[in-house]
Coordinates of C-alpha atoms and ligand atoms in Angstrom, one line a residue:
M1 CA -7.7 36.3 0.0
T2 CA -9.6 33.1 -0.8
T3 CA -7.9 30.0 -1.9
S4 CA -8.9 30.4 -5.4
E5 CA -7.9 34.0 -5.6
A6 CA -4.5 33.1 -4.2
I7 CA -4.1 30.3 -6.6
A8 CA -5.5 32.2 -9.6
G9 CA -3.7 35.4 -9.0
R10 CA -0.2 36.8 -9.5
E11 CA 1.0 34.8 -6.5
L12 CA 0.7 31.7 -8.5
E13 CA 3.1 33.0 -11.1
T14 CA 5.6 33.4 -8.3
L15 CA 5.2 29.7 -7.4
R16 CA 5.5 28.7 -11.1
A17 CA 8.7 30.7 -11.5
A18 CA 10.2 29.1 -8.4
L19 CA 9.5 25.5 -9.5
T20 CA 11.4 23.2 -11.9
G21 CA 8.1 21.3 -12.1
A22 CA 4.7 22.5 -13.1
V23 CA 1.5 23.9 -11.6
F24 CA -2.0 23.3 -13.0
T25 CA -5.3 24.9 -12.0
P26 CA -8.8 24.1 -13.2
G27 CA -9.2 25.2 -16.8
D28 CA -5.4 24.8 -17.6
H29 CA -4.5 22.4 -20.3
G30 CA -3.0 19.4 -18.5
Y31 CA -5.0 19.9 -15.3
D32 CA -7.2 16.8 -15.8
Q33 CA -4.2 14.6 -16.6
A34 CA -2.2 16.0 -13.6
R35 CA -5.0 15.3 -11.2
Q36 CA -5.8 11.8 -12.5
A37 CA -5.1 9.1 -9.9
W38 CA -4.0 5.6 -10.8
N39 CA -7.4 4.4 -9.6
L40 CA -9.7 5.7 -12.4
A41 CA -12.7 5.7 -10.2
V42 CA -11.3 8.6 -8.3
D43 CA -12.3 12.1 -9.4
E44 CA -10.6 14.7 -7.2
R45 CA -10.8 18.3 -8.2
P46 CA -8.1 20.2 -6.2
A47 CA -7.7 24.0 -6.5
A48 CA -4.2 23.3 -7.8
V49 CA -2.0 20.4 -8.8
V50 CA 1.8 20.8 -8.3
M51 CA 4.0 18.4 -10.2
A52 CA 7.1 18.5 -8.1
E53 CA 10.5 17.5 -9.6
S54 CA 12.7 17.9 -6.6
D55 CA 12.7 18.3 -2.9
A56 CA 13.2 22.1 -3.5
D57 CA 10.0 22.1 -5.5
V58 CA 8.2 20.3 -2.6
A59 CA 9.5 22.9 -0.2
H60 CA 8.4 25.8 -2.4
A61 CA 5.0 24.3 -2.8
V62 CA 4.6 23.8 1.0
W63 CA 5.8 27.4 1.7
F64 CA 3.3 28.7 -0.8
A65 CA 0.5 26.7 0.7
R66 CA 1.3 27.7 4.2
W67 CA 1.5 31.3 3.3
H68 CA -1.9 31.2 1.7
G69 CA -3.6 28.9 4.2
I70 CA -4.1 26.1 1.6
R71 CA -4.1 22.5 2.7
V72 CA -1.8 20.1 0.9
A73 CA -2.4 16.5 -0.1
P74 CA 0.9 14.7 -1.0
Q75 CA 0.4 12.0 -3.6
G76 CA 2.5 9.7 -5.7
T77 CA 0.7 7.2 -8.0
G78 CA -2.8 7.7 -6.5
H79 CA -3.2 4.0 -5.9
G80 CA -4.3 4.8 -2.3
S81 CA -6.6 7.7 -3.3
V82 CA -10.0 6.1 -2.8
P83 CA -10.4 6.9 0.9
L84 CA -9.0 10.4 0.5
E85 CA -11.2 13.3 1.6
P86 CA -12.5 15.7 -1.1
L87 CA -9.7 18.1 -2.2
E88 CA -11.8 21.1 -3.1
G89 CA -9.7 24.2 -2.2
A90 CA -6.6 22.1 -1.6
M91 CA -3.3 21.6 -3.3
L92 CA -2.6 18.1 -4.7
L93 CA 1.2 17.8 -4.5
R94 CA 2.2 15.1 -6.8
T95 CA 5.7 13.4 -6.8
V96 CA 5.3 11.2 -9.9
R97 CA 8.2 13.0 -11.6
M98 CA 10.5 12.1 -8.7
R99 CA 11.3 8.5 -9.5
G100 CA 15.0 8.3 -8.8
A101 CA 16.2 5.2 -6.9
R102 CA 19.8 4.4 -5.8
I103 CA 21.0 1.0 -4.6
D104 CA 24.1 0.7 -2.4
P105 CA 25.1 -3.0 -2.6
I106 CA 27.8 -2.5 0.0
T107 CA 25.5 -1.3 2.8
R108 CA 22.5 -3.2 1.3
T109 CA 20.3 -0.1 1.3
A110 CA 18.2 1.8 -1.2
R111 CA 17.2 5.4 -1.4
A112 CA 14.0 6.0 -3.3
E113 CA 12.6 9.4 -4.2
A114 CA 9.0 10.0 -3.2
G115 CA 7.6 9.2 -6.6
A116 CA 9.4 6.0 -7.2
L117 CA 7.4 2.9 -8.0
W118 CA 8.4 -0.4 -6.5
Q119 CA 9.7 -1.6 -9.8
D120 CA 12.2 1.3 -9.8
V121 CA 13.7 -0.3 -6.7
T122 CA 13.2 -4.0 -7.1
L123 CA 14.7 -4.3 -10.6
P124 CA 18.0 -2.5 -9.9
A125 CA 18.3 -4.1 -6.4
G126 CA 17.7 -7.5 -8.0
R127 CA 20.8 -7.0 -10.2
H128 CA 22.8 -7.0 -7.0
G129 CA 21.1 -10.1 -5.6
L130 CA 19.1 -7.9 -3.2
A131 CA 15.4 -7.7 -2.5
A132 CA 13.3 -4.9 -1.1
L133 CA 10.2 -5.4 1.0
A134 CA 7.9 -4.6 -1.9
G135 CA 4.2 -5.5 -2.1
S136 CA 2.3 -7.4 -4.7
S137 CA 2.3 -4.8 -7.4
P138 CA 5.3 -3.3 -9.3
N139 CA 3.5 -0.1 -10.0
V140 CA 2.4 0.8 -6.4
G141 CA 4.4 3.7 -5.0
V142 CA 7.3 3.0 -2.5
T143 CA 6.3 5.9 -0.4
G144 CA 2.5 5.5 0.2
Y145 CA 2.9 1.7 0.6
T146 CA 5.7 2.1 3.1
L147 CA 4.2 5.0 5.1
G148 CA 1.1 2.7 5.6
G149 CA 3.1 -0.3 6.7
G150 CA 3.8 -2.4 3.7
I151 CA 3.0 -6.1 3.7
G152 CA 4.7 -8.0 0.9
W153 CA 5.9 -11.4 -0.2
L154 CA 8.8 -11.5 2.3
A155 CA 6.8 -10.1 5.3
R156 CA 6.8 -13.2 7.4
R157 CA 10.6 -13.4 7.3
Y158 CA 11.5 -9.7 7.3
G159 CA 8.5 -7.9 8.6
L160 CA 6.8 -4.7 7.5
A161 CA 8.5 -2.5 4.9
A162 CA 8.0 0.5 7.2
N163 CA 10.2 -1.1 9.9
S164 CA 13.1 -1.5 7.4
V165 CA 13.2 2.3 6.7
T166 CA 16.4 3.7 8.0
A167 CA 15.7 7.4 7.2
A168 CA 13.0 9.6 5.8
E169 CA 13.7 12.9 4.1
L170 CA 10.7 15.2 4.3
V171 CA 9.4 18.7 4.2
T172 CA 7.5 19.6 7.4
P173 CA 4.4 21.8 7.3
D174 CA 6.5 24.8 8.2
G175 CA 8.6 24.3 5.1
R176 CA 11.7 22.8 6.6
L177 CA 13.5 20.0 4.7
L178 CA 14.6 17.5 7.3
T179 CA 16.1 14.0 7.5
A180 CA 14.4 12.0 10.2
N181 CA 16.2 8.9 11.4
A182 CA 16.9 7.2 14.7
D183 CA 19.1 10.1 15.9
H184 CA 17.4 13.1 14.4
E185 CA 13.7 14.0 14.7
P186 CA 12.9 10.6 16.3
D187 CA 9.2 11.4 16.6
L188 CA 8.9 12.1 12.8
F189 CA 10.9 9.0 12.1
W190 CA 8.6 6.9 14.2
A191 CA 5.4 8.5 12.7
V192 CA 6.2 8.0 9.0
R193 CA 7.1 4.3 9.6
G194 CA 3.6 2.9 9.5
G195 CA 1.6 6.0 10.6
G196 CA 0.9 7.3 7.1
G197 CA 1.9 10.6 5.6
S198 CA 0.2 13.0 8.0
V199 CA 3.2 14.9 9.4
G200 CA 4.9 16.2 6.3
V201 CA 5.7 15.6 2.6
V202 CA 8.2 12.9 2.2
T203 CA 10.8 13.6 -0.5
A204 CA 12.8 10.3 -0.2
L205 CA 13.0 7.2 1.9
Q206 CA 16.1 5.1 2.7
M207 CA 15.6 1.4 3.5
R208 CA 17.3 -1.8 4.1
L209 CA 17.5 -4.5 1.4
Y210 CA 17.9 -8.2 1.9
P211 CA 20.1 -10.8 0.3
V212 CA 17.6 -12.7 -1.8
R213 CA 18.7 -13.3 -5.4
E214 CA 16.2 -16.1 -6.2
L215 CA 13.4 -17.9 -4.4
Y216 CA 10.9 -20.6 -4.9
A217 CA 7.5 -19.1 -5.7
G218 CA 4.4 -19.5 -7.7
A219 CA 0.7 -20.3 -7.7
L220 CA -1.5 -23.3 -7.8
F221 CA -4.8 -22.8 -9.7
F222 CA -7.8 -25.0 -9.0
P223 CA -11.3 -24.7 -10.5
I224 CA -13.5 -22.5 -8.3
Q225 CA -15.8 -25.5 -7.5
R226 CA -13.0 -26.7 -5.2
A227 CA -12.9 -23.5 -3.2
A228 CA -13.9 -25.0 0.1
Q229 CA -11.6 -28.0 -0.1
V230 CA -8.5 -25.9 -1.2
L231 CA -9.0 -23.0 1.2
H232 CA -9.5 -25.4 4.2
A233 CA -6.3 -27.3 3.2
W234 CA -4.4 -24.0 2.7
R235 CA -5.5 -22.7 6.1
A236 CA -4.4 -25.9 7.9
W237 CA -1.1 -25.8 6.0
T238 CA -0.4 -22.2 7.2
D239 CA -0.2 -23.6 10.8
E240 CA 2.8 -25.7 9.8
V241 CA 5.0 -23.5 7.5
P242 CA 8.1 -21.7 8.8
D243 CA 8.6 -17.9 8.6
E244 CA 10.4 -18.4 5.2
V245 CA 7.0 -18.9 3.6
T246 CA 4.5 -16.1 3.0
S247 CA 1.3 -17.2 1.2
V248 CA -2.2 -16.1 0.1
G249 CA -5.3 -18.2 -0.4
R250 CA -7.8 -16.5 -2.7
I251 CA -10.9 -16.8 -4.8
L252 CA -10.1 -15.2 -8.1
R253 CA -12.5 -14.3 -11.0
L254 CA -10.3 -13.2 -13.9
P255 CA -11.6 -10.9 -16.7
P256 CA -11.2 -12.1 -20.3
L257 CA -8.2 -9.9 -21.0
P258 CA -5.9 -10.7 -23.9
Q259 CA -2.8 -10.0 -21.7
L260 CA -3.7 -13.0 -19.5
P261 CA -2.6 -16.5 -20.5
E262 CA -5.3 -18.2 -22.5
A263 CA -5.6 -21.0 -19.9
I264 CA -6.8 -18.7 -17.2
A265 CA -8.3 -15.6 -18.9
G266 CA -12.1 -15.2 -18.2
R267 CA -12.2 -18.1 -15.7
D268 CA -12.9 -18.4 -12.0
F269 CA -10.4 -20.1 -9.7
V270 CA -9.4 -20.8 -6.1
V271 CA -5.7 -20.1 -6.0
V272 CA -2.9 -20.5 -3.5
E273 CA 0.1 -18.2 -4.1
A274 CA 3.3 -18.5 -2.0
A275 CA 6.9 -17.3 -1.8
C276 CA 9.3 -19.6 -0.1
L277 CA 12.8 -18.4 0.8
G278 CA 15.4 -21.1 0.1
D279 CA 16.3 -23.5 -2.7
E280 CA 14.1 -25.5 -5.0
S281 CA 14.1 -28.8 -3.1
A282 CA 13.2 -27.1 0.2
G283 CA 10.5 -25.1 -1.5
A284 CA 9.1 -28.1 -3.3
E285 CA 9.0 -30.0 0.0
L286 CA 7.1 -27.2 1.7
I287 CA 4.5 -26.9 -1.2
A288 CA 4.1 -30.7 -1.5
P289 CA 0.9 -31.0 0.7
L290 CA -0.9 -28.5 -1.5
R291 CA 0.4 -30.0 -4.7
R292 CA -1.1 -33.4 -3.7
L293 CA -4.5 -31.7 -4.2
A294 CA -3.7 -31.9 -7.9
P295 CA -4.0 -28.3 -9.1
E296 CA -5.1 -27.7 -12.7
L297 CA -2.1 -25.3 -13.2
D298 CA 1.1 -25.1 -11.2
T299 CA 3.5 -22.2 -11.8
F300 CA 6.0 -22.9 -8.9
A301 CA 9.6 -22.5 -9.9
M302 CA 12.8 -20.7 -8.8
I303 CA 12.3 -17.1 -9.8
P304 CA 14.5 -14.0 -9.5
A305 CA 13.3 -11.9 -6.5
P306 CA 11.9 -8.9 -8.7
A307 CA 9.6 -11.4 -10.5
L308 CA 7.7 -11.8 -7.2
Q309 CA 5.8 -8.7 -8.2
Q310 CA 4.0 -10.6 -11.0
L311 CA 2.9 -13.4 -8.8
H312 CA -0.4 -11.8 -7.6
M313 CA -1.4 -10.8 -11.1
D314 CA -2.3 -7.2 -10.1
P315 CA -3.4 -4.9 -13.0
G316 CA -0.6 -3.5 -15.0
E317 CA -2.5 -0.4 -16.2
P318 CA -4.7 2.1 -14.3
V319 CA -8.2 0.7 -13.7
P320 CA -11.3 1.8 -11.7
G321 CA -11.5 -0.3 -8.6
Q322 CA -12.8 -0.5 -5.1
G323 CA -12.0 -2.8 -2.2
D324 CA -11.5 -3.1 1.5
G325 CA -9.7 -5.3 4.0
A326 CA -9.6 -6.4 7.6
F327 CA -7.1 -7.8 10.0
L328 CA -8.3 -11.1 11.4
T329 CA -7.3 -12.7 14.7
D330 CA -7.8 -16.1 13.1
V331 CA -9.4 -17.9 10.2
P332 CA -11.1 -21.0 11.6
A333 CA -13.2 -23.3 9.4
A334 CA -16.3 -21.2 9.9
A335 CA -14.5 -18.2 8.5
I336 CA -13.5 -20.1 5.4
D337 CA -17.0 -21.3 5.0
A338 CA -18.3 -17.7 5.2
V339 CA -15.9 -16.6 2.5
V340 CA -16.8 -19.5 0.2
A341 CA -20.5 -18.8 0.7
L342 CA -20.1 -15.1 -0.4
A343 CA -17.5 -15.5 -3.1
G344 CA -17.3 -19.2 -4.0
P345 CA -18.7 -21.1 -6.9
D346 CA -22.4 -20.6 -6.0
A347 CA -22.1 -16.9 -5.2
D348 CA -23.5 -14.2 -7.5
T349 CA -20.8 -11.6 -6.9
P350 CA -19.1 -8.7 -8.7
L351 CA -15.9 -9.3 -6.6
A352 CA -12.9 -10.1 -8.7
S353 CA -10.8 -11.3 -5.8
V354 CA -11.3 -12.2 -2.2
E355 CA -8.0 -13.1 -0.6
I356 CA -6.6 -14.1 2.8
R357 CA -3.0 -13.3 3.4
H358 CA -1.1 -15.3 6.0
L359 CA 0.7 -13.0 8.5
G360 CA 2.6 -13.9 11.7
G361 CA 6.3 -14.6 11.7
A362 CA 8.4 -11.5 11.8
L363 CA 5.2 -9.4 11.5
A364 CA 4.1 -10.6 14.9
R365 CA 7.3 -9.8 16.7
S366 CA 8.0 -6.2 17.8
A367 CA 10.6 -4.7 15.5
P368 CA 13.5 -3.3 17.5
G369 CA 13.1 0.5 17.4
G370 CA 10.1 0.0 15.1
G371 CA 7.6 2.7 14.1
A372 CA 3.9 3.3 14.4
Q373 CA 3.1 -0.3 13.5
P374 CA 5.8 -2.1 15.5
S375 CA 4.2 -5.4 15.1
I376 CA 0.9 -6.9 13.9
D377 CA -0.8 -9.4 16.2
A378 CA -3.5 -10.4 13.6
K379 CA -2.7 -13.8 12.1
Y380 CA -4.4 -13.1 8.8
L381 CA -5.4 -10.2 6.5
M382 CA -8.4 -10.2 4.3
F383 CA -8.8 -8.1 1.2
A384 CA -11.8 -8.2 -1.2
G385 CA -12.3 -6.0 -4.2
G386 CA -13.5 -5.6 -7.8
L387 CA -13.4 -3.4 -10.8
T388 CA -15.9 -0.6 -10.9
P389 CA -16.4 0.7 -14.4
T390 CA -19.8 2.3 -13.5
S391 CA -21.3 3.8 -10.4
N392 CA -23.8 1.0 -10.2
V393 CA -21.1 -1.6 -10.3
A394 CA -19.2 0.4 -7.7
A395 CA -22.2 0.4 -5.4
A396 CA -22.6 -3.4 -5.8
V397 CA -18.8 -4.0 -5.2
R398 CA -19.0 -1.9 -2.0
A399 CA -22.0 -3.8 -0.8
H400 CA -20.4 -7.2 -1.5
V401 CA -17.1 -6.2 0.1
Q402 CA -19.0 -5.0 3.2
A403 CA -20.8 -8.4 3.3
V404 CA -17.5 -10.2 3.3
K405 CA -16.2 -8.0 6.1
D406 CA -19.4 -8.4 8.1
S407 CA -19.3 -12.2 7.8
L408 CA -15.7 -12.1 9.2
A409 CA -16.6 -9.7 12.0
P410 CA -16.4 -12.4 14.7
W411 CA -12.6 -12.7 14.0
H412 CA -11.9 -9.0 13.4
A413 CA -8.7 -7.9 15.1
G414 CA -10.0 -4.6 16.4
Y415 CA -8.4 -2.3 13.8
D416 CA -7.9 -2.6 10.1
Y417 CA -4.8 -2.5 7.9
Y418 CA -3.8 1.1 6.9
N419 CA -3.0 0.2 3.3
F420 CA -6.1 -1.9 2.7
E421 CA -8.7 0.4 4.2
E422 CA -10.4 2.0 1.2
T423 CA -13.4 3.3 3.0
P424 CA -12.8 6.8 4.4
A425 CA -11.7 6.3 8.0
D426 CA -9.6 8.1 10.6
A427 CA -6.2 6.8 11.3
S428 CA -7.6 5.6 14.7
A429 CA -9.4 2.8 12.7
V430 CA -6.2 1.5 11.1
L431 CA -3.6 1.8 13.8
P432 CA -3.1 0.2 17.3
P433 CA -4.7 2.6 19.8
A434 CA -1.4 3.5 21.6
S435 CA 0.2 4.4 18.2
Y436 CA -2.7 6.6 17.3
R437 CA -2.5 8.5 20.5
R438 CA 1.3 9.1 20.1
L439 CA 0.6 10.1 16.5
Q440 CA -1.9 12.7 17.7
K441 CA 0.7 14.3 19.9
I442 CA 3.3 14.4 17.1
K443 CA 0.6 15.8 14.7
A444 CA -0.1 18.5 17.3
T445 CA 3.6 19.5 17.4
Y446 CA 4.3 19.4 13.6
D447 CA 0.9 20.1 12.0
P448 CA -1.6 21.5 14.6
D449 CA -3.6 23.2 11.8
Q450 CA -4.2 20.0 9.8
M451 CA -2.4 21.4 6.8
I452 CA -1.4 18.0 5.5
I453 CA -4.2 15.8 4.1
S454 CA -3.4 12.1 4.5
T455 CA -5.3 9.0 3.5
H456 CA -6.5 8.4 7.0
P457 CA -6.7 11.7 9.0
V458 CA -5.0 12.1 12.3
W459 CA -6.6 14.6 14.7
P460 CA -4.0 16.6 16.6
A461 CA -4.1 16.0 20.3
R462 CA -5.6 19.0 22.1
R463 CA -3.0 20.9 24.1
R464 CA -3.6 21.3 27.9
T465 CA -4.1 24.9 28.9
Ligands
FAD501 C1 -2.9 -3.2 -7.1 C2 -2.6 -2.9 -5.7 C3 -1.8 -3.8 -5.0 C4 -1.4 -3.5 -3.7 N1 -0.7 -4.4 -3.0 C5 -0.3 -4.2 -1.7 C6 0.5 -5.1 -0.9 O1 0.9 -6.1 -1.4 N2 0.8 -4.7 0.3 C7 0.4 -3.6 0.9 O2 0.8 -3.3 2.1 N3 -0.4 -2.7 0.2 C8 -0.7 -3.0 -1.0 N4 -1.5 -2.1 -1.7 C9 -2.0 -0.9 -1.0 C10 -1.1 0.3 -1.3 O3 0.1 0.0 -0.5 C11 -1.7 1.6 -0.9 O4 -2.8 1.8 -1.8 C12 -0.7 2.7 -0.8 O5 -1.3 3.8 -0.3 C13 -0.3 3.1 -2.2 O6 0.8 4.0 -2.2 P1 1.0 4.9 -3.4 O7 2.1 5.8 -3.1 O8 1.2 4.1 -4.7 O9 -0.4 5.7 -3.5 P2 -0.8 7.2 -3.3 O10 -2.2 7.2 -3.5 O11 0.0 8.1 -4.2 O12 -0.4 7.5 -1.8 C14 -1.2 7.0 -0.8 C15 -1.1 8.0 0.4 O13 0.2 7.9 0.9 C16 0.5 9.2 1.4 N5 1.7 9.7 0.6 C17 2.0 9.3 -0.6 N6 3.2 10.0 -1.0 C18 3.5 10.8 0.0 C19 4.5 11.7 0.3 N7 5.5 12.0 -0.6 N8 4.5 12.4 1.5 C20 3.6 12.1 2.4 N9 2.6 11.3 2.3 C21 2.5 10.6 1.1 C22 -0.7 10.1 1.2 O14 -1.4 10.1 2.4 C23 -1.4 9.4 0.1 O15 -2.8 9.7 0.1 C24 -1.9 -2.3 -3.0 C25 -2.7 -1.4 -3.7 C26 -3.0 -1.7 -5.1 C27 -3.9 -0.7 -5.8

């Protein structure tokens, strides 16, 4: 029986009957909506879309797929769907209806179902004076972000989100619903913490939260003409700041959107964004050297931890977009000059943002009992991207992103960041080599037939005969 016969035939009715959620196949009303990723540039056409509503739904879908030899692509929001391989003949297993999140203020932990967005965790955690290791956007999924590492505003103090995961609940390719933690299924537990979602379909993650009620954070906006001066000053400043400060230096070209404040909409800037753990006077002292550069706009203030997710001004609604990133061993003056030449005031570029994130701190130290990304020895992380409303613009964005990457090649750290790699690439390109080799062995044990499709594929280690 072919994939489409299995999916079109009576068997499908059996799956439908078993699920609380829904199944859509091509031609069904709702198929197009169900397959639509958050990134509107992505046009995947799977043989079926399962909208799971529970871990039992996930298990039923995996059993069905296994029985019929269908490959399965787990997905939440579809923020990370650009590098995904074509899904023809495959099942897209979406978890967007599984958004439950529970905060335990006593143990300072959260349990987030697979489809939870970061705002589903950060907002209730914030009511208890707790912060999660979320990234820059409130509507990115907890699961995809965390499986790929997770570098957020508290990263230099508390490390990668993946290394704060205390347990992962998942359905393995043979249909078993397991809880992987330090004591049970340690290989699976290690693999999902930074190695991506290649060994099963995660149904929930449990993670540590941190006692951060408020912090000093904001952005300094300067006219783009000052890009070189400000980015050189920011780079020098990053050598001095403690782990309590995580910051980004970026060149930002804002679209003329009505939802943006009038003072910045439709304008081009060089911006420094930073989050400083501690009180207002300590934060103001840390920021002082950059403030002395006299920004046009200064938004630094004490803010509640959940408000950090507005700091980077990520799009609030689905958009078509494309970008790419690179881990950098260092960003010397020549690297800043290269970025300014390609994205600064004199550049003719379709890129909306070229940013450099400051890493180091806790990220650089091996997390005790950490997962597939135990530490990150790169000191900086670059990401460049733009909106891609047409295929011509998309091609131009890709070319300009590549040019930025090429110009920074002398400082490339050897592998890229899992979550920022939007060009199709094996997991070997986005993980430390030793981690990739261990992941291949785990893949060979749990998914030797490559049933699970993940953002960055892992090729199972070949067994010795
Ligand atoms: C606006 C924006 C801001 C971002 N900011 C940051 C940031 O600050 N820091 C950072 O580190 N990253 C950031 N990212 C990158 C982001 O972390 C990745 O795109 C991530 O993959 C998104 O996860 P998702 O669940 O939302 O996406 P999805 O596309 O739903 O998932 C991505 C991949 O994760 C895996 N996956 C998802 N759910 C499951 C599951 N239940 N079981 C098994 N595997 C699963 C699959 O391989 C899937 O293809 C940002 C991305 C965007 C678009």
